[in-house]
PDB file of C-alpha atoms and ligand atoms in Angstrom:
ATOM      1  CA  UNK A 826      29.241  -9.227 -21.296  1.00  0.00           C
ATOM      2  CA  UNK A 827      27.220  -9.629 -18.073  1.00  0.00           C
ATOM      3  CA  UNK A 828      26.193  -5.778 -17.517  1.00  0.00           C
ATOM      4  CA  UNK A 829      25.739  -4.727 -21.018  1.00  0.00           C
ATOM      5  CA  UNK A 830      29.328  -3.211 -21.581  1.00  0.00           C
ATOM      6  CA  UNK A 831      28.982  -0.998 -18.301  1.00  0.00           C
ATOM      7  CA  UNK A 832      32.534  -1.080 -16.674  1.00  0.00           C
ATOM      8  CA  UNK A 833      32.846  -2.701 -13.399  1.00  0.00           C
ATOM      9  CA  UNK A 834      35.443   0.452 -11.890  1.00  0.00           C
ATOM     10  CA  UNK A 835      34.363   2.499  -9.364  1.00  0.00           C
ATOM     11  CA  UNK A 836      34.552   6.103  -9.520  1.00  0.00           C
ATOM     12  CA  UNK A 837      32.477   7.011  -6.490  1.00  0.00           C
ATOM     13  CA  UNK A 838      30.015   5.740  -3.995  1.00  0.00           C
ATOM     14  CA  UNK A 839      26.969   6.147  -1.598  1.00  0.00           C
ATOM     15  CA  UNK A 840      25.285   4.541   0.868  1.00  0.00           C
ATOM     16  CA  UNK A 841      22.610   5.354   2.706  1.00  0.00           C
ATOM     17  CA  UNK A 842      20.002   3.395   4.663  1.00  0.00           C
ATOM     18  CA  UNK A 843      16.485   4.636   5.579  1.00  0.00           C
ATOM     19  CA  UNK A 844      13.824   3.146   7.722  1.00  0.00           C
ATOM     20  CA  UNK A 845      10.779   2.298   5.497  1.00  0.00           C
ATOM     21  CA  UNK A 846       8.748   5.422   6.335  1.00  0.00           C
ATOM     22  CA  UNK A 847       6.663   6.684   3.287  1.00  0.00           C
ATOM     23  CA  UNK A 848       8.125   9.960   3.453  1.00  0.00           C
ATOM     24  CA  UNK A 849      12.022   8.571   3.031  1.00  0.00           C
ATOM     25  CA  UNK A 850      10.501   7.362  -0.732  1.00  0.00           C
ATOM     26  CA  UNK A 851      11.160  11.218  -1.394  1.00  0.00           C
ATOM     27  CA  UNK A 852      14.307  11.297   0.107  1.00  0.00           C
ATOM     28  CA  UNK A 853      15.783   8.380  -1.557  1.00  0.00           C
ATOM     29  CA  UNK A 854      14.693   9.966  -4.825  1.00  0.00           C
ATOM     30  CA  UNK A 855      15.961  13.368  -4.032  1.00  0.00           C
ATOM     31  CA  UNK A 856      19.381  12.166  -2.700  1.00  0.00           C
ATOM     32  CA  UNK A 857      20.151   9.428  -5.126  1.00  0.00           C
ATOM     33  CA  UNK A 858      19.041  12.045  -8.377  1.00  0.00           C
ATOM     34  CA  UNK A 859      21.470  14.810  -6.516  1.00  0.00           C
ATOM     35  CA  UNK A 860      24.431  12.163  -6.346  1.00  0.00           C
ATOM     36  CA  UNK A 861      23.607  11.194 -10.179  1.00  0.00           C
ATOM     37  CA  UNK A 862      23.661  14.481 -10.811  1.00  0.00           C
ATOM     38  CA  UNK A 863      27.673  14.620 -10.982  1.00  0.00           C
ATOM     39  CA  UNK A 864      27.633  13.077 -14.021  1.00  0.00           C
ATOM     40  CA  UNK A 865      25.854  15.975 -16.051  1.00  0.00           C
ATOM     41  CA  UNK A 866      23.129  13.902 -17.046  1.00  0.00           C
ATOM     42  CA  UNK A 867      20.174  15.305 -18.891  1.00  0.00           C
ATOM     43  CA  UNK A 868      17.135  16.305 -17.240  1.00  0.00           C
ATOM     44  CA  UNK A 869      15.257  13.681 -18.859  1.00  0.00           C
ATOM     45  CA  UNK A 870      17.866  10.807 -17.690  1.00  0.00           C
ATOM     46  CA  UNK A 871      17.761  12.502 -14.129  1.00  0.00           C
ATOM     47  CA  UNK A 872      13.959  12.155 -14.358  1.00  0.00           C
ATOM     48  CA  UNK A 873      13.948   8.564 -14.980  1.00  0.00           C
ATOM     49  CA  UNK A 874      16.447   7.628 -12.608  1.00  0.00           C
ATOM     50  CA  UNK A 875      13.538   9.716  -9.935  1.00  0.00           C
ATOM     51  CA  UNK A 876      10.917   7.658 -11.257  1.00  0.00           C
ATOM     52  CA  UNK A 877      13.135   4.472 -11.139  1.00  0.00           C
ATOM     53  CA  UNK A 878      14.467   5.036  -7.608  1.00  0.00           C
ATOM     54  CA  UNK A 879      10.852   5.565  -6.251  1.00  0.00           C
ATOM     55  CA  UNK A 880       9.195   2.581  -7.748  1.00  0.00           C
ATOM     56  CA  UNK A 881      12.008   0.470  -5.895  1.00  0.00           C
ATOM     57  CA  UNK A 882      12.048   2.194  -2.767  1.00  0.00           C
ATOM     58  CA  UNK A 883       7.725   2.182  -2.443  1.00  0.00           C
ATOM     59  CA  UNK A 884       7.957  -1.393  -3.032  1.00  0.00           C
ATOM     60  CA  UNK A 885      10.015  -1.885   0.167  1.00  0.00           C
ATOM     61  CA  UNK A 886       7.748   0.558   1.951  1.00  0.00           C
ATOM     62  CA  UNK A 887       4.622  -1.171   0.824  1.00  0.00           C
ATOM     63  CA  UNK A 888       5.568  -4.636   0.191  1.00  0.00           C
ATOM     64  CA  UNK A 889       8.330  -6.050   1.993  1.00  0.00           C
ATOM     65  CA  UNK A 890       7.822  -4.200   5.290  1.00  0.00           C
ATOM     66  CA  UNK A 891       4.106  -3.943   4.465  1.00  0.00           C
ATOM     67  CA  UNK A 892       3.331  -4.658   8.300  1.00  0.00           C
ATOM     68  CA  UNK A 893       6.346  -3.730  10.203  1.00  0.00           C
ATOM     69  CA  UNK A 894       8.719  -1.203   9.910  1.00  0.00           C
ATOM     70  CA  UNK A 895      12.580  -1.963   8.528  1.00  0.00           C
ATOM     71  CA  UNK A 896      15.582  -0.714   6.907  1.00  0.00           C
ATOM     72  CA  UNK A 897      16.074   0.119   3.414  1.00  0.00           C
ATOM     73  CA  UNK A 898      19.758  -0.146   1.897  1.00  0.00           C
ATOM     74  CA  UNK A 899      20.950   1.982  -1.161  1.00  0.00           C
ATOM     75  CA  UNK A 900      23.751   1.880  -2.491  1.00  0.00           C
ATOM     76  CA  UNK A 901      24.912   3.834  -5.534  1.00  0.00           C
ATOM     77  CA  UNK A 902      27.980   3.430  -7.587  1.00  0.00           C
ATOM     78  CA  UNK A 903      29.160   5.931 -10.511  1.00  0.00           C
ATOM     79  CA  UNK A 904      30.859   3.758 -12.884  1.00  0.00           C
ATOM     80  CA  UNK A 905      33.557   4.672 -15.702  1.00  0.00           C
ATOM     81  CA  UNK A 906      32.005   5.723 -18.467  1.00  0.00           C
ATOM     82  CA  UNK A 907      29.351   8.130 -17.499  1.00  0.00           C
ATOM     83  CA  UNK A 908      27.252   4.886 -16.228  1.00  0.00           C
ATOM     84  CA  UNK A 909      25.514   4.440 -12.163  1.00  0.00           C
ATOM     85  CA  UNK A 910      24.550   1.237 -10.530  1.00  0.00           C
ATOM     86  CA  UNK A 911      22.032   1.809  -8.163  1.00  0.00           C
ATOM     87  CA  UNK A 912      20.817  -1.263  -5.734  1.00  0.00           C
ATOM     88  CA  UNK A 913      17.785  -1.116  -3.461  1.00  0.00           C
ATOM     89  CA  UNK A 914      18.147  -3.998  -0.458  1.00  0.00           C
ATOM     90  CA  UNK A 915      15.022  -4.589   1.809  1.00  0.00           C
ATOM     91  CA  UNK A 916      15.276  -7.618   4.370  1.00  0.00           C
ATOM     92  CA  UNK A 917      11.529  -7.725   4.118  1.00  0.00           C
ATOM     93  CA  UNK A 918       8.993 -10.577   3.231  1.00  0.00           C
ATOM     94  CA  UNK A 919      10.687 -11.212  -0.287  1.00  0.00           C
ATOM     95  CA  UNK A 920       8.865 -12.019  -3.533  1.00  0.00           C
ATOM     96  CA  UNK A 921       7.901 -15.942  -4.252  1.00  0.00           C
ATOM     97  CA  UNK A 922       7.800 -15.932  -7.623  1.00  0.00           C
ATOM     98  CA  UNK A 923       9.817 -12.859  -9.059  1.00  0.00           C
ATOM     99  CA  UNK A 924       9.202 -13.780 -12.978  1.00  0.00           C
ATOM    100  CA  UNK A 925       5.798 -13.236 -12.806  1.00  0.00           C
ATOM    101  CA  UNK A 926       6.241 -10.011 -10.124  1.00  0.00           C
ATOM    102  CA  UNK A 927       7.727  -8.746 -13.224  1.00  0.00           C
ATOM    103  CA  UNK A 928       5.077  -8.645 -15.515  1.00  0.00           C
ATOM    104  CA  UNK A 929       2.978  -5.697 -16.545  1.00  0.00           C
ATOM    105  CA  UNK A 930      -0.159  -5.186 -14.027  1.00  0.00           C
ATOM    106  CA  UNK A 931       1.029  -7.711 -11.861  1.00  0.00           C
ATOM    107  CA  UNK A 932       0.216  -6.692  -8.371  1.00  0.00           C
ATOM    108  CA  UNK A 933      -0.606  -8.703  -5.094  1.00  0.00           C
ATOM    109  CA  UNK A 934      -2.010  -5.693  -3.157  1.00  0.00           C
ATOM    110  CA  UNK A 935      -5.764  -5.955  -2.496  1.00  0.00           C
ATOM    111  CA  UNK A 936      -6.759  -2.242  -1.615  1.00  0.00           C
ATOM    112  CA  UNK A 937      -6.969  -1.923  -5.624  1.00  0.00           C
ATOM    113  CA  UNK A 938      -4.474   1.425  -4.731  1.00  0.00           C
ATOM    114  CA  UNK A 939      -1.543  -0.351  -6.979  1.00  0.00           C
ATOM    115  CA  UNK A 940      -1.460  -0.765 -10.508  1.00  0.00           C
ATOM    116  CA  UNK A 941       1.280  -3.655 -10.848  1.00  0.00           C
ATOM    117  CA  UNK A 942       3.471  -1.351 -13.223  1.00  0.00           C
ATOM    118  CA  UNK A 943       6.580  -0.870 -10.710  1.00  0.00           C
ATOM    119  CA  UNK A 944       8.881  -2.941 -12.229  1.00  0.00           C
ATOM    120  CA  UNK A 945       8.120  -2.261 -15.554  1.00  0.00           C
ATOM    121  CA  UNK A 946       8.694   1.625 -15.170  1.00  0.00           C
ATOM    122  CA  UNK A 947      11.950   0.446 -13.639  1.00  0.00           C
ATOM    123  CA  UNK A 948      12.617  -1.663 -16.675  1.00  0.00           C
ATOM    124  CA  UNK A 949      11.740   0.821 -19.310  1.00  0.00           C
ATOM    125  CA  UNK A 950      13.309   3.954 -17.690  1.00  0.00           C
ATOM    126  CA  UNK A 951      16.615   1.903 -16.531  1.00  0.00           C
ATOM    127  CA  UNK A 952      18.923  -0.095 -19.473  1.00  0.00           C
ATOM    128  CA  UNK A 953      19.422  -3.118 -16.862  1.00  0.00           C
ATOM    129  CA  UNK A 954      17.130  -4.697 -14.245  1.00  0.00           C
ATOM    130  CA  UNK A 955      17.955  -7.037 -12.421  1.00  0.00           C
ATOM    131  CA  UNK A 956      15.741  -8.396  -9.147  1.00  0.00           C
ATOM    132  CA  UNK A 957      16.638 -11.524  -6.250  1.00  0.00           C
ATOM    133  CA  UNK A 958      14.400 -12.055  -3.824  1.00  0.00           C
ATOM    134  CA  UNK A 959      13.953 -14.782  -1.613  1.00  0.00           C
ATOM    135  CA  UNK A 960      10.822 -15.129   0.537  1.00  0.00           C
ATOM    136  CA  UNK A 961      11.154 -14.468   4.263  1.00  0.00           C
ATOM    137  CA  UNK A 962      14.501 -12.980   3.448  1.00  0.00           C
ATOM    138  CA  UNK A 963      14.460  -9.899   1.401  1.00  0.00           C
ATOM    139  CA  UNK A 964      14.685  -8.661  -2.118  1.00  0.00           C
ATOM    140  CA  UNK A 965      17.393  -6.942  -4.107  1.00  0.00           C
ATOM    141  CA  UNK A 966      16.813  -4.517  -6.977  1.00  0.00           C
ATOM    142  CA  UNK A 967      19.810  -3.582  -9.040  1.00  0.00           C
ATOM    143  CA  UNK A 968      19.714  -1.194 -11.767  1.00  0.00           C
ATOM    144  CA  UNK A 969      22.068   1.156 -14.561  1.00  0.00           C
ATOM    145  CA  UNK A 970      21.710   3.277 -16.674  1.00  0.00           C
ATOM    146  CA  UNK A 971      24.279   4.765 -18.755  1.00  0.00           C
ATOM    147  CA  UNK A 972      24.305   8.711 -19.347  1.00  0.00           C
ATOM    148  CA  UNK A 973      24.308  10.466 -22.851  1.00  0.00           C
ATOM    149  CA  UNK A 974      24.518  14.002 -20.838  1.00  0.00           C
ATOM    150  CA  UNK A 975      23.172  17.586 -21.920  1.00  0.00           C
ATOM    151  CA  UNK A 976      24.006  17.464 -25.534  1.00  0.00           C
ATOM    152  CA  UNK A 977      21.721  19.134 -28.090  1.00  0.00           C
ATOM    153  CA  UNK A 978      18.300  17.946 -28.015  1.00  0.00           C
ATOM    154  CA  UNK A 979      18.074  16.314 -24.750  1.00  0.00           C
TER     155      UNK A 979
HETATM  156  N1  LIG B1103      10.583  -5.281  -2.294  1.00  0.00           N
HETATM  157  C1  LIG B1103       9.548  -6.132  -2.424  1.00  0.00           C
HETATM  158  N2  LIG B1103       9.260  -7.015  -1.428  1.00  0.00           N
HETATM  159  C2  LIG B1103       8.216  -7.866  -1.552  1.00  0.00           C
HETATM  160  N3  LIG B1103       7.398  -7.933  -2.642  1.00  0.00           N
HETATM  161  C3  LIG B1103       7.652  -7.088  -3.646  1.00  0.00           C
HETATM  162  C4  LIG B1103       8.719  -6.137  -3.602  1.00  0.00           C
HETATM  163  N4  LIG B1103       8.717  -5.447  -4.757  1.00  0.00           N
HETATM  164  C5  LIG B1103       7.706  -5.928  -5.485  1.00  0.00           C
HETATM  165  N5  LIG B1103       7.052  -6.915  -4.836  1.00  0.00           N
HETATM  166  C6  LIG B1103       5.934  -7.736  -5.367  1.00  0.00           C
HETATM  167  O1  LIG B1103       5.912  -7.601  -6.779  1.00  0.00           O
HETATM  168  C7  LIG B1103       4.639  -7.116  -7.207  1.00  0.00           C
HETATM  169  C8  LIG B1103       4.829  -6.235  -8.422  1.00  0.00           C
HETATM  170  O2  LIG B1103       5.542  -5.039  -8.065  1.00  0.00           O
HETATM  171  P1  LIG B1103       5.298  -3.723  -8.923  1.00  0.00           P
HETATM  172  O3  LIG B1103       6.073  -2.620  -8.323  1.00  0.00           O
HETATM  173  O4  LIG B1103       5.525  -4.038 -10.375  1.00  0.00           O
HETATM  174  O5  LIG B1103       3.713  -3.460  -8.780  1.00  0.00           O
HETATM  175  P2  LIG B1103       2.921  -2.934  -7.476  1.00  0.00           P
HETATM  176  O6  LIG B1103       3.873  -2.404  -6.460  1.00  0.00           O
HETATM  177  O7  LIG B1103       1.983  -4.004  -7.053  1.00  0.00           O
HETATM  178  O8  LIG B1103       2.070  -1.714  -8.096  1.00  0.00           O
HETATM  179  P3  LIG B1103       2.642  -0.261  -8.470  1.00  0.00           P
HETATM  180  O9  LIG B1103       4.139  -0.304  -8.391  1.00  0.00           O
HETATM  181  O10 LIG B1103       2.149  -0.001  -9.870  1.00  0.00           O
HETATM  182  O11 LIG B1103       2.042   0.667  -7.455  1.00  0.00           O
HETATM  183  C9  LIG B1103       4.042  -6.436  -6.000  1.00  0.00           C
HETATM  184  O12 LIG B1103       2.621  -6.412  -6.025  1.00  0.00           O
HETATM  185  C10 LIG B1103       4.565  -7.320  -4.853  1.00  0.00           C
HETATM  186  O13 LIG B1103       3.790  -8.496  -4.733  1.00  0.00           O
HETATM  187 MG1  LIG B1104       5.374  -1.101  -6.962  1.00  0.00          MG
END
């Protein structure tokens, strides 16, 4: 199956679209965790899904707009089945070789500020990543995660 058993039905949606100021990396966090938070996720899952949200949304702050100033597009979806898509859209410089973006400590800034781990907190706090970019056009990150909820022990 092409998302992991994650059902394609809709149960609700959000959009919202931020210019790539640093400060909007906190509101993306905050307002995508407090849409999420319908679900009755566990304060651990909500906690990734912060971490996950602000990797993806400094990236388009710091890399694709990196000199200029543009629009950041998120859109979140609660699936059936206690699941959430959540895609992050810049129409920034893109990436030119996305495989290797991917990999641990992988990093193109030169300050020495970044650590190259972005993508792999994304990928280890998320159960699907999934990145396009193309160069001079933008870059799409698209992530779920599925929801266990406040049981016992979470
Ligand atoms: N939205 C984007 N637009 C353009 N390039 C990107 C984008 N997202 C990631 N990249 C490229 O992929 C590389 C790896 O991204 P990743 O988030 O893993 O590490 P980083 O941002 O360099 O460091 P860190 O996230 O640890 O601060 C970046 O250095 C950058 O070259
Ligand atoms: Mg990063």
């Amino acid at each position: 199956m092409r998302n992991k058993g994650f059902s394609s039905v809709v149960r609700n949606e959000m959009k919202l679209t931020l210019p790539s100021y640093s400060v909007n990396e906190g509101v993306a966090r905050a307002v995508v965790a407090a849409f999420c938070a319908q679900l009755d996720p566990a304060a651990s899952e909500l906690a990734d899904v912060k971490c996950a949200v602000s990797e993806a949304v400094t990236n388009c702050i710091v890399h694709a707009y990196r000199d200029s100033v543009g629009s950041i597009y998120i859109t979140v979806k609660i699936l059936e089945g206690n699941g959430v898509r959540i895609e992050v859209r810049d129409r920034g410089c893109g990436i030119a070789d996305v495989k290797a973006a991917r990999q641990p400590l992988f990093t193109t800034d030169p300050s020495g500020e970044r650590s190259g781990m972005g993508f792999t907190v994304m990928e280890n706090f998320m159960d699907i990543l999934r990145v396009r970019s193309k160069p001079g056009k933008g870059t799409v990150v698209i992530m779920f995660k599925r929801f266990a909820g406040r049981g016992e022990n979470k």
